[in-house]
Amino acid sequence: VEFAKRRVDLDGDGKVEFGEVLPDAQALKAAADGFDRHARELDRAGERWRPTASDAFTAVVVMVPTMTEYFGQWKTSRFVRGDRATGDAFNVVSRLADIRDILTGLEVIYRGIRPAIAKQDVRQSTLTAKDLQGLRSFVQRLYAEERSGRRFTAQQADTLGVQAQDRGTAIAGQVAQAAARLRVKIVQ
Amino acid sequence: VRAAAAIVAALAALALAVAAPAAGGTSARAADARLALSDAQAALVFGDRAEARSAVLRAGALLDTALARSAEARARVAAAIGAGAAAAARGDEVGLAAAAASAWTTALRVSAVEAVAAARRGAVDASREWLLVREFRPPTRFTRAAADATMALDRLAAGRTAPRAAAASVRNDLLDTYDARLRIALAAAADADRVGFDVRRAEAAAQARGYWQIVLPAYASQRGAAAARTASRRFDAFVAPGGRFAAELRAVERALEGFRAAPLAPAEQLRRAGQLERFLKLVPIEYGRGVDDGRVTASFEIQEAITFRDGAAGAFRDLEPVLLANDRPATRSLGVTLTQLGAALAAASREDKVADPEHVAAVTDKALGLIDELYPASWKDAAKTADFDVIAATLDRLQAAAEAGEWGRAESARLEAYGVFELGPEQRLRGLAPSLFRQIEGLFWYGDGGNDGLVQLLKRKAATAEIATTRAALDTSLSEAQSRIGAGPQSSLSIVTNSAIIVFREGLEAVLILAALSASLVGAQRRFRRPLLLGVGLALVASGITWVVAQTVLGSLAGFGERLEAVVSLVAIAVLLLVLNWFYHRVYWQENLQDLHRRKRSVLAGAGVSLAAAQVLGLVALGFSSVYREGFETVLFLQALTLEAGAWTVLQGVALGLAATLAVGVLVVALERKLPHKKMLALTGLLITGVLVVLVGGTVQTLQVVGWVPVTPVEGLTLPYWSGLWLGLYPTWEGLVAQAAAAAFVLGSYVAAESLRSRRRAKILAPAVKARSL
């Protein structure tokens, strides 16, 4: 609200709704510069990063608590609760996009550790890859539906969130088993 | 109704036969079935009934093949799939959720039975295949999925364990998992009922019944077949549509009260007891930080409070059977209180109703009071065992904050984690494994073994991977520390040696100051020895009193440890500076030049009464603060050792340490007496200056530990651990600058005294020179 300059009907539907607002140009410029700087830093840090086996396994295992938090935030965000939302977080993009992006990243990470897991147990390595891919498709579909204008009720958001978390828990559990067999430390 | 059910079942069976199962083994089919059931529920949410029904039938076909060995399970699955397909066709989300949960938990039951049976036969591969069809405890910040079953099968494959033992491990792991999931499902059903989510309620209730059937044999063996049958009827009523949900839930919970499918070993019980108490104490602290004036001001603090509350509730669930046997009403009351606390935190998190922090503190106090009543005597110190869990959780927070670029929060989490370490494990480690304690301290601060310390990493906003590397090293050291503390002292000799080292290390600084000062107080100044010794005597008495107090309230006293040390150290520095100033200006100058300015001194003597009184007071304070600041710390460390090895062993170490300290003192005094007076004074001055510089370095470090002084590491400067321990040298700008300033002050004081002396000498000699020249 502090940086909002003008409320306008951006989508031309005759109504000025939530989110239809133009920001202060200075604030927008500062934010864009900040994004640019941080994106470059992130890119450089990413280039430098050489993950260890422990990093990779930990990333997959700790995704579940993170995803649980993100689904919790999605359920109370304006994307689900509309104007009854109480969270004051600035949500322009749905948390579903973040969850999908995390899962996409985890698939990349998993590709790196899959050969090691396969050496121990081919079935398990295949199963986990399939589960990860299935979970990402599931979340992708939710996001696509939301983007196409579907508004989930709080109960539906809960049902879908629980499905995703259960699937995530199964994946994390299997990867924790593989880590134990490979003597790879999961960092708490 | 029966006819309709028969038709549905027949249709389902037909559909199962038609739908082609995917290629692959049992685990692949079961995994595909799970995805299909999940997809079916999603499809119904999206309004696509045909797709939902088709997915249900696909799941049914896959499970039918996967569970081919169990006719009973196949029939159950077929019935559930039939009900699910019918629910999907009519767009009934509630019916589909319950049916899907029922079909899937039936598959889990078969897989658990088959995995154990295969392990018992020694068929490792078959057991592993079935173990791929299992669930896990949801990971939290404090727990990761157990790998007991997996590792038992590895041992079996390597011939390191017998099939029977491996099967027992597999069984325990699975029972423990499904017991936990049963409680989680019941809690989820209750939550869903409270907010009116009927789909989730039906699904969670059906899951609970499915998990119940997995743990049922364990229940029957512990409570008898009749009790098991009664409990099963309760679960049937619980999932039946149209029942009185709240009443049925209570009945189920009563049936499960005190039951644990895989009972905990005593060591695990103690650990859980520690977690319950420790995590609970942290809830009001975190909550209070996140709420102000009826509003949530920091939502992450509320999330922290919820995390700790959930950790406490998890530990309580695990301990409940033991506590119930001890005192049923108090245990129930504790369970209710924890639930109330959870509800208050959840409401604050949703910002529906933000409870007053005092209310949260009062509810927590009530729970802690009940814990105090309930815990057997052997669990009274259990909270200490949870220190490592709290440190791990706080370090998680540090990493999360660092990843989010919130460096201030990361630093405050670092200090918090270090605080828990310092007040708990450190004091015991100093006695049990001093080198390990140094490693850990190094990793928290300025680095150890090639890894940068956390303080350095946070200051230069290091990459996540770098922080994770130090964290991994810290985890390894902390885990070793935990096992060392758990194992207790290796021998009385190590405790005696370590106590002696503690006393010697802490006493050396005080003795050096006192020996140096007292050696310099000769001639007319000898009378000043008395107030100095009086201060020392008072400090020894105060340390003795601290020992007595510490025995009763060690925990609360330790909480003030660093702050008290910081304050006493500041007093010690202030007094030392004053005395040094006086030392240079009065003793050095006056003693050496007394022949030259006798007249001047007689003038001073008249006005010197109040000055002498101040000096007496200053020396008492110096004697007191020099000894008490070391005495207080020594008492705390020795208390921790007394708990480990008993007072007698520790006292032997104390006697050795004191003897060594006194020997050094005597040596210094003897050395000084042998030296010519002027050399002795120079040596004394140097010694006191050195002690002052060390004292300033150590005090700045203490002030940084309590967060009163910022930390700015000197980039590229690495110092060995001993430089901090013995010289007070730490690679921070604050510490080094303060030490340089202290040295400069003393040198300045000396130079000022010298120039004053020259001027006065010139002044005194001037008339004589003038007369001679005349």
Short mmCIF file of C-alpha atoms in Angstrom, two decimals, chain B residues 759-773:
data_model
loop_
_atom_site.label_atom_id
_atom_site.label_comp_id
_atom_site.label_asym_id
_atom_site.label_seq_id
_atom_site.Cartn_x
_atom_site.Cartn_y
_atom_site.Cartn_z
CA ARG B 759 60.63 17.37 34.99
CA ARG B 760 60.58 17.06 38.75
CA ARG B 761 64.17 15.90 38.89
CA ALA B 762 65.12 18.90 36.76
CA LYS B 763 63.08 21.15 39.04
CA ILE B 764 64.65 19.74 42.21
CA LEU B 765 68.17 19.82 40.81
CA ALA B 766 67.84 23.23 39.15
CA PRO B 767 68.73 25.40 42.22
CA ALA B 768 71.78 23.24 42.98
CA VAL B 769 73.00 23.47 39.40
CA LYS B 770 72.35 27.17 39.40
CA ALA B 771 74.26 27.61 42.72
CA ARG B 772 77.13 25.51 41.45
CA SER B 773 77.38 27.55 38.32
#
